[in-house]
Amino acid sequence: MKKSLLLGAGLLLAQSFVWAQDGNWKPAEGKIMTSWAEEVDPANVHQEYPRPQLVREDNWQNLNGLWQYKIQAKGEEAPSSFDGEILVPFAVESALSGVGERVGAEKELWYKTTFDAKKSSRERVLLHFGAVDWEAEVFVNGQSVGIHKGGYAPFSFDITDALEGRKDNELVVRVWDPSNDGPQPRGKQIKNPHGIWYTPVTGIWQTVWTENVPTSYIANTKNTPDVDAGTLTVETEIENAESGQMVQVKAFADGQVVAEEKVEAGQPAVLHIDNPQLWEPGNPFLYDLEVSLVKGNRVVDATESYAAMRKVSMELDENGVQRMLVNDKFIFQYGPLDQGWWPDGLYTAPNEEALLFDIVKTQEMGFNMIRKHVKVEPARWYYHCDRLGMLVWQDMPSGDMGNQWNPRPGIVGVGTERDRTPESEQIFRNEWKEIMDDFHNFPSIIVWVPFNEAWGQFKTEEIVKWTMDYDPSRLVNGASGGNFFPVGQIMDLHNYPEPAMPNPKFFGKDMVITLGEFGGLGLPVEGHTWQEKDNWGYQSFKSVEDLENRYAEMMSSLAKLIPRGLSAAVYTQTTDVEVETNGLMTYDRKVIKLTPEFLKKVHEQLYDAR
């Protein structure tokens, strides 16, 4: 794989995109902004190649930029006139969209732009969306090419038959997002933001792009390592496969071929890798992959990817307590609760530098793990975690809430399961499977978390068992701090503000013991808060010195729990988010409250404790 494509600022192609209008775009006013907001240029917004796990260097076109938009009553015909311009890929409620307006369940958001299509008679044209929240119907030249429901996973449509020419093809997108009036996964979004609940995110919030592919092409790959066997299995999905086609897979280490296999299209390729270099924090070694579709001596399609040899498991220690292992070693996992929100872009980072910033700072602070909380990030975020060696616990975004939860610190949380409608259940199942499929290849993800604090939790044993069976290459944290059932591999307590742990005598022989949330120490910083007053934290302080002292005390307490059986902990949280001021950094990322130097030093005791 060409490292320049993925490690640099991204692939900047000559754009044939036709802007809706030239217009004088500027961010909507009213809230604090990050410093990266000043660098946002409608002619050059999020231009990086958006799919690092399946790369075709040529024949793609980024459609981000100024589009037209209209908000109108739900169910009305496609609009003939529009309200103005919106900067894609920023949600309409965000400042960086240039709009800053709410939509709601009674209305729909419409987009319109035009684009050029470069294609030959032997090519198909795919239209890709990184993510659209929540229901999106896509029209090309007036023809509906598909509907997608789900706010967090990428999707695409083959639009070849709807194209009318090489230039000035019309693209219209209809979006409906009921926010918390609907049962769909939505994470922390709510129509009346307050406390731990934040501004709604409606519409396109990740990159939109087209891609030219051959008639027969590689649509997807699934890379699964087996460290014990020394193998990497690469499964490929071939669209429009023809008789006689084969798939060739090569793995490279430092530019040298270390394994290769050639199999019939649709069959898994099992690569045997001698003396594999293992991926883990401190040594994030990635194997480059070339995956080609061939017929005879002719290459039909070729893609680049990468994979890692990495094992996640659990095992009883000398005291009979389950430990979470990476590559058969116990590494105490400690990281922040990371919600991935931005004051100017909401779900969308202003640019690639901003997207990377939180991960880099987290690592500089001495954390080795991030819990991605009830949100899913763009693929490039996970790619950066892969190459930097950052462990990730991935939550399923919550939705359809309302059931009760009664935490009992140190023992267990009990409550009720949500009685969801069949439609609500199916929406959850579809999107959870889609997320697990689309992000399977990122080795940084080592834990799946289907439920958080009983938020919409339903049929727990069934959902958790399905998750474990569907991806046995990772561990499953069935209900983080929630409504606990004897299922899954991780027992996860939430306790504020003090660090605490469940009693291993109840769970130690069957489940890994973790502290899924604690801390929440708040420090509002004047001039860097979402609102001027009434900001909130689990325990608030007035000075950095007091905050440091309290945090250091907590780390001493946390270290004492590790020899007793604690395998991991998650501190709330990476940054302030809206009225929450319990971040290690302010919401605008302009003030780091607890310096990386202080945090890294105070965290050393956690990794030394056994």
mmCIF file of C-alpha atoms in Angstrom, residues 155-412:
data_model
loop_
_atom_site.group_PDB
_atom_site.id
_atom_site.type_symbol
_atom_site.label_atom_id
_atom_site.label_comp_id
_atom_site.label_asym_id
_atom_site.label_seq_id
_atom_site.Cartn_x
_atom_site.Cartn_y
_atom_site.Cartn_z
ATOM 1 C CA PHE A 155 -23.593 3.106 2.168
ATOM 2 C CA SER A 156 -23.484 3.326 -1.603
ATOM 3 C CA PHE A 157 -25.620 2.972 -4.714
ATOM 4 C CA ASP A 158 -24.753 1.994 -8.281
ATOM 5 C CA ILE A 159 -25.972 5.045 -10.202
ATOM 6 C CA THR A 160 -24.696 4.080 -13.661
ATOM 7 C CA ASP A 161 -28.106 3.577 -15.236
ATOM 8 C CA ALA A 162 -29.375 6.921 -13.926
ATOM 9 C CA LEU A 163 -26.583 8.973 -15.484
ATOM 10 C CA GLU A 164 -27.590 11.027 -18.515
ATOM 11 C CA GLY A 165 -24.169 12.236 -19.612
ATOM 12 C CA ARG A 166 -20.682 13.068 -18.523
ATOM 13 C CA LYS A 167 -21.504 16.522 -17.198
ATOM 14 C CA ASP A 168 -24.113 18.283 -15.090
ATOM 15 C CA ASN A 169 -25.809 15.246 -13.577
ATOM 16 C CA GLU A 170 -28.287 16.313 -10.889
ATOM 17 C CA LEU A 171 -27.983 14.819 -7.401
ATOM 18 C CA VAL A 172 -30.830 15.308 -4.921
ATOM 19 C CA VAL A 173 -30.991 13.814 -1.410
ATOM 20 C CA ARG A 174 -34.049 13.728 0.860
ATOM 21 C CA VAL A 175 -33.350 13.266 4.579
ATOM 22 C CA TRP A 176 -35.740 12.575 7.422
ATOM 23 C CA ASP A 177 -34.494 12.389 11.017
ATOM 24 C CA PRO A 178 -37.033 12.223 13.864
ATOM 25 C CA SER A 179 -34.362 12.668 16.567
ATOM 26 C CA ASN A 180 -35.719 11.441 19.909
ATOM 27 C CA ASP A 181 -39.265 11.295 18.539
ATOM 28 C CA GLY A 182 -38.256 8.104 16.735
ATOM 29 C CA PRO A 183 -36.921 4.713 17.915
ATOM 30 C CA GLN A 184 -33.750 4.772 15.795
ATOM 31 C CA PRO A 185 -30.201 4.762 17.218
ATOM 32 C CA ARG A 186 -29.248 8.400 17.897
ATOM 33 C CA GLY A 187 -26.744 8.416 20.767
ATOM 34 C CA LYS A 188 -26.803 11.667 22.762
ATOM 35 C CA GLN A 189 -28.966 13.653 20.306
ATOM 36 C CA ILE A 190 -32.198 15.179 21.607
ATOM 37 C CA LYS A 191 -34.508 17.884 20.283
ATOM 38 C CA ASN A 192 -34.337 19.832 23.570
ATOM 39 C CA PRO A 193 -30.655 19.634 24.574
ATOM 40 C CA HIS A 194 -29.793 19.752 28.280
ATOM 41 C CA GLY A 195 -27.378 18.103 30.723
ATOM 42 C CA ILE A 196 -25.777 15.081 29.084
ATOM 43 C CA TRP A 197 -28.029 15.349 25.994
ATOM 44 C CA TYR A 198 -26.896 17.355 22.999
ATOM 45 C CA THR A 199 -27.944 19.133 19.797
ATOM 46 C CA PRO A 200 -29.578 17.001 17.071
ATOM 47 C CA VAL A 201 -27.536 16.039 14.011
ATOM 48 C CA THR A 202 -29.548 15.843 10.802
ATOM 49 C CA GLY A 203 -28.422 14.976 7.301
ATOM 50 C CA ILE A 204 -25.092 14.367 5.595
ATOM 51 C CA TRP A 205 -22.254 14.420 8.130
ATOM 52 C CA GLN A 206 -19.496 12.483 6.345
ATOM 53 C CA THR A 207 -17.883 12.652 2.913
ATOM 54 C CA VAL A 208 -19.896 12.106 -0.273
ATOM 55 C CA TRP A 209 -17.976 10.710 -3.243
ATOM 56 C CA THR A 210 -18.226 8.861 -6.533
ATOM 57 C CA GLU A 211 -16.062 5.984 -7.680
ATOM 58 C CA ASN A 212 -15.618 4.377 -11.084
ATOM 59 C CA VAL A 213 -15.214 0.589 -10.988
ATOM 60 C CA PRO A 214 -15.134 -2.222 -13.567
ATOM 61 C CA THR A 215 -18.289 -4.218 -14.270
ATOM 62 C CA SER A 216 -16.907 -6.953 -12.014
ATOM 63 C CA TYR A 217 -15.310 -5.410 -8.945
ATOM 64 C CA ILE A 218 -14.208 -5.976 -5.368
ATOM 65 C CA ALA A 219 -17.053 -4.604 -3.258
ATOM 66 C CA ASN A 220 -15.775 -5.508 0.190
ATOM 67 C CA THR A 221 -13.129 -7.414 2.113
ATOM 68 C CA LYS A 222 -13.170 -8.972 5.564
ATOM 69 C CA ASN A 223 -9.786 -9.491 7.229
ATOM 70 C CA THR A 224 -9.611 -11.739 10.293
ATOM 71 C CA PRO A 225 -6.334 -12.667 12.025
ATOM 72 C CA ASP A 226 -5.645 -15.882 13.915
ATOM 73 C CA VAL A 227 -2.435 -15.305 15.863
ATOM 74 C CA ASP A 228 -2.330 -18.836 17.287
ATOM 75 C CA ALA A 229 -2.490 -20.384 13.824
ATOM 76 C CA GLY A 230 -0.318 -17.687 12.228
ATOM 77 C CA THR A 231 -2.937 -16.985 9.579
ATOM 78 C CA LEU A 232 -4.802 -14.034 8.154
ATOM 79 C CA THR A 233 -8.075 -14.874 6.435
ATOM 80 C CA VAL A 234 -9.222 -12.439 3.763
ATOM 81 C CA GLU A 235 -12.789 -12.861 2.526
ATOM 82 C CA THR A 236 -13.862 -10.886 -0.531
ATOM 83 C CA GLU A 237 -17.255 -9.856 -1.831
ATOM 84 C CA ILE A 238 -17.237 -9.637 -5.637
ATOM 85 C CA GLU A 239 -19.993 -7.741 -7.420
ATOM 86 C CA ASN A 240 -21.046 -9.099 -10.822
ATOM 87 C CA ALA A 241 -18.528 -11.961 -10.656
ATOM 88 C CA GLU A 242 -17.869 -13.856 -13.870
ATOM 89 C CA SER A 243 -16.879 -17.455 -14.464
ATOM 90 C CA GLY A 244 -13.146 -18.021 -14.331
ATOM 91 C CA GLN A 245 -12.338 -15.014 -12.174
ATOM 92 C CA MET A 246 -9.906 -15.465 -9.297
ATOM 93 C CA VAL A 247 -8.951 -13.369 -6.276
ATOM 94 C CA GLN A 248 -5.284 -12.856 -5.533
ATOM 95 C CA VAL A 249 -4.223 -11.567 -2.118
ATOM 96 C CA LYS A 250 -0.695 -10.498 -1.185
ATOM 97 C CA ALA A 251 0.530 -9.406 2.235
ATOM 98 C CA PHE A 252 3.554 -7.146 2.575
ATOM 99 C CA ALA A 253 5.810 -6.333 5.513
ATOM 100 C CA ASP A 254 8.037 -3.323 4.986
ATOM 101 C CA GLY A 255 7.514 -3.581 1.238
ATOM 102 C CA GLN A 256 8.376 -7.294 0.978
ATOM 103 C CA VAL A 257 5.833 -10.000 0.131
ATOM 104 C CA VAL A 258 5.443 -12.308 3.144
ATOM 105 C CA ALA A 259 2.391 -14.309 2.048
ATOM 106 C CA GLU A 260 0.110 -14.689 -0.955
ATOM 107 C CA GLU A 261 -2.824 -16.812 -2.015
ATOM 108 C CA LYS A 262 -4.975 -17.146 -5.121
ATOM 109 C CA VAL A 263 -8.521 -18.485 -4.765
ATOM 110 C CA GLU A 264 -11.739 -18.649 -6.739
ATOM 111 C CA ALA A 265 -13.879 -15.520 -6.494
ATOM 112 C CA GLY A 266 -16.073 -15.737 -3.413
ATOM 113 C CA GLN A 267 -13.759 -18.132 -1.547
ATOM 114 C CA PRO A 268 -11.691 -17.045 1.494
ATOM 115 C CA ALA A 269 -7.939 -16.645 1.073
ATOM 116 C CA VAL A 270 -6.009 -17.976 4.068
ATOM 117 C CA LEU A 271 -2.555 -16.388 4.238
ATOM 118 C CA HIS A 272 0.066 -18.148 6.372
ATOM 119 C CA ILE A 273 2.402 -15.585 7.922
ATOM 120 C CA ASP A 274 5.594 -16.933 9.456
ATOM 121 C CA ASN A 275 6.761 -15.297 12.703
ATOM 122 C CA PRO A 276 4.063 -12.643 12.523
ATOM 123 C CA GLN A 277 4.734 -9.215 13.923
ATOM 124 C CA LEU A 278 1.916 -8.528 16.377
ATOM 125 C CA TRP A 279 -0.096 -5.321 16.583
ATOM 126 C CA GLU A 280 -0.482 -3.800 20.050
ATOM 127 C CA PRO A 281 -0.014 -0.491 21.879
ATOM 128 C CA GLY A 282 3.595 0.551 21.465
ATOM 129 C CA ASN A 283 4.041 -1.629 18.376
ATOM 130 C CA PRO A 284 1.194 -0.951 15.932
ATOM 131 C CA PHE A 285 2.576 -3.041 13.073
ATOM 132 C CA LEU A 286 0.358 -3.141 10.001
ATOM 133 C CA TYR A 287 0.688 -5.500 7.045
ATOM 134 C CA ASP A 288 -0.083 -3.932 3.686
ATOM 135 C CA LEU A 289 -2.466 -5.904 1.485
ATOM 136 C CA GLU A 290 -3.043 -6.011 -2.246
ATOM 137 C CA VAL A 291 -6.326 -7.619 -3.251
ATOM 138 C CA SER A 292 -6.824 -8.186 -6.992
ATOM 139 C CA LEU A 293 -9.586 -9.675 -9.109
ATOM 140 C CA VAL A 294 -7.969 -11.437 -12.052
ATOM 141 C CA LYS A 295 -8.976 -13.527 -15.056
ATOM 142 C CA GLY A 296 -6.114 -15.360 -16.660
ATOM 143 C CA ASN A 297 -3.251 -12.885 -16.875
ATOM 144 C CA ARG A 298 -5.554 -9.861 -16.852
ATOM 145 C CA VAL A 299 -6.155 -7.776 -13.729
ATOM 146 C CA VAL A 300 -9.869 -6.925 -13.686
ATOM 147 C CA ASP A 301 -9.820 -4.841 -10.486
ATOM 148 C CA ALA A 302 -7.195 -4.035 -7.861
ATOM 149 C CA THR A 303 -7.458 -2.547 -4.369
ATOM 150 C CA GLU A 304 -5.085 -1.803 -1.516
ATOM 151 C CA SER A 305 -5.768 -2.434 2.147
ATOM 152 C CA TYR A 306 -3.988 -3.349 5.374
ATOM 153 C CA ALA A 307 -4.415 -5.739 8.273
ATOM 154 C CA ALA A 308 -2.863 -6.601 11.610
ATOM 155 C CA MET A 309 -2.039 -9.764 13.472
ATOM 156 C CA ARG A 310 -3.705 -9.115 16.810
ATOM 157 C CA LYS A 311 -5.383 -11.372 19.369
ATOM 158 C CA VAL A 312 -7.926 -10.384 22.023
ATOM 159 C CA SER A 313 -8.813 -12.939 24.681
ATOM 160 C CA MET A 314 -9.531 -13.540 28.361
ATOM 161 C CA GLU A 315 -7.917 -15.915 30.836
ATOM 162 C CA LEU A 316 -7.890 -16.651 34.562
ATOM 163 C CA ASP A 317 -4.918 -15.193 36.411
ATOM 164 C CA GLU A 318 -3.063 -16.789 39.322
ATOM 165 C CA ASN A 319 -5.818 -15.557 41.681
ATOM 166 C CA GLY A 320 -8.634 -17.078 39.633
ATOM 167 C CA VAL A 321 -9.817 -13.719 38.255
ATOM 168 C CA GLN A 322 -10.521 -13.234 34.579
ATOM 169 C CA ARG A 323 -8.139 -10.863 32.808
ATOM 170 C CA MET A 324 -8.506 -9.203 29.430
ATOM 171 C CA LEU A 325 -5.485 -10.027 27.278
ATOM 172 C CA VAL A 326 -3.981 -8.533 24.121
ATOM 173 C CA ASN A 327 -1.713 -11.008 22.328
ATOM 174 C CA ASP A 328 -1.910 -13.255 25.417
ATOM 175 C CA LYS A 329 -0.562 -10.487 27.672
ATOM 176 C CA PHE A 330 -2.405 -8.594 30.371
ATOM 177 C CA ILE A 331 -2.220 -4.900 29.607
ATOM 178 C CA PHE A 332 -4.226 -2.697 31.943
ATOM 179 C CA GLN A 333 -6.457 -0.709 29.605
ATOM 180 C CA TYR A 334 -7.105 2.873 30.565
ATOM 181 C CA GLY A 335 -8.717 5.507 28.414
ATOM 182 C CA PRO A 336 -11.194 8.356 28.256
ATOM 183 C CA LEU A 337 -14.850 8.277 27.367
ATOM 184 C CA ASP A 338 -14.680 9.895 23.926
ATOM 185 C CA GLN A 339 -17.934 11.236 22.500
ATOM 186 C CA GLY A 340 -16.529 12.750 19.326
ATOM 187 C CA TRP A 341 -18.506 16.016 19.393
ATOM 188 C CA TRP A 342 -17.354 19.406 18.094
ATOM 189 C CA PRO A 343 -18.775 22.846 18.970
ATOM 190 C CA ASP A 344 -18.621 23.965 15.335
ATOM 191 C CA GLY A 345 -19.187 20.702 13.431
ATOM 192 C CA LEU A 346 -21.214 18.672 15.987
ATOM 193 C CA TYR A 347 -20.630 15.081 14.745
ATOM 194 C CA THR A 348 -18.085 16.207 12.137
ATOM 195 C CA ALA A 349 -14.554 17.365 12.898
ATOM 196 C CA PRO A 350 -13.674 20.612 11.075
ATOM 197 C CA ASN A 351 -10.833 18.911 9.177
ATOM 198 C CA GLU A 352 -8.450 15.942 9.228
ATOM 199 C CA GLU A 353 -6.015 17.640 11.591
ATOM 200 C CA ALA A 354 -8.825 18.108 14.108
ATOM 201 C CA LEU A 355 -10.002 14.508 13.677
ATOM 202 C CA LEU A 356 -6.507 13.291 14.510
ATOM 203 C CA PHE A 357 -5.922 15.766 17.344
ATOM 204 C CA ASP A 358 -8.003 14.049 20.024
ATOM 205 C CA ILE A 359 -6.359 10.672 19.396
ATOM 206 C CA VAL A 360 -2.840 12.107 19.504
ATOM 207 C CA LYS A 361 -3.513 14.085 22.683
ATOM 208 C CA THR A 362 -5.078 11.034 24.314
ATOM 209 C CA GLN A 363 -1.931 9.065 23.593
ATOM 210 C CA GLU A 364 0.343 11.888 24.782
ATOM 211 C CA MET A 365 -1.639 11.907 28.041
ATOM 212 C CA GLY A 366 -0.623 8.312 28.700
ATOM 213 C CA PHE A 367 -3.874 6.560 27.799
ATOM 214 C CA ASN A 368 -3.747 3.370 25.734
ATOM 215 C CA MET A 369 -7.473 2.976 25.035
ATOM 216 C CA ILE A 370 -10.492 5.032 23.963
ATOM 217 C CA ARG A 371 -14.097 4.132 24.586
ATOM 218 C CA LYS A 372 -16.022 5.573 21.627
ATOM 219 C CA HIS A 373 -19.251 6.454 23.360
ATOM 220 C CA VAL A 374 -22.658 5.929 21.637
ATOM 221 C CA LYS A 375 -21.267 7.285 18.351
ATOM 222 C CA VAL A 376 -19.454 5.808 15.366
ATOM 223 C CA GLU A 377 -16.662 7.791 13.709
ATOM 224 C CA PRO A 378 -15.612 8.088 10.056
ATOM 225 C CA ALA A 379 -13.369 5.259 8.866
ATOM 226 C CA ARG A 380 -10.317 7.507 8.895
ATOM 227 C CA TRP A 381 -10.599 7.957 12.685
ATOM 228 C CA TYR A 382 -10.182 4.204 13.198
ATOM 229 C CA TYR A 383 -7.370 4.135 10.651
ATOM 230 C CA HIS A 384 -5.460 6.667 12.751
ATOM 231 C CA CYS A 385 -6.068 4.530 15.866
ATOM 232 C CA ASP A 386 -4.760 1.522 13.925
ATOM 233 C CA ARG A 387 -1.520 3.194 12.873
ATOM 234 C CA LEU A 388 -0.938 4.826 16.280
ATOM 235 C CA GLY A 389 -1.663 1.699 18.338
ATOM 236 C CA MET A 390 -4.713 2.987 20.218
ATOM 237 C CA LEU A 391 -7.142 0.386 21.571
ATOM 238 C CA VAL A 392 -10.837 1.121 20.991
ATOM 239 C CA TRP A 393 -14.005 -0.017 22.712
ATOM 240 C CA GLN A 394 -16.840 0.648 20.263
ATOM 241 C CA ASP A 395 -20.336 1.418 21.539
ATOM 242 C CA MET A 396 -23.532 0.909 19.604
ATOM 243 C CA PRO A 397 -25.359 4.264 19.502
ATOM 244 C CA SER A 398 -28.364 4.070 21.792
ATOM 245 C CA GLY A 399 -31.986 4.830 20.991
ATOM 246 C CA ASP A 400 -35.607 4.084 21.936
ATOM 247 C CA MET A 401 -34.925 4.774 25.603
ATOM 248 C CA GLY A 402 -37.294 4.734 28.548
ATOM 249 C CA ASN A 403 -36.653 1.621 30.598
ATOM 250 C CA GLN A 404 -35.459 1.870 34.180
ATOM 251 C CA TRP A 405 -32.014 1.221 35.638
ATOM 252 C CA ASN A 406 -30.998 1.023 39.298
ATOM 253 C CA PRO A 407 -27.214 0.817 39.749
ATOM 254 C CA ARG A 408 -25.928 -0.816 42.926
ATOM 255 C CA PRO A 409 -22.240 0.183 43.250
ATOM 256 C CA GLY A 410 -19.845 -2.675 43.853
ATOM 257 C CA ILE A 411 -22.390 -5.388 43.133
ATOM 258 C CA VAL A 412 -24.661 -5.129 40.111
#
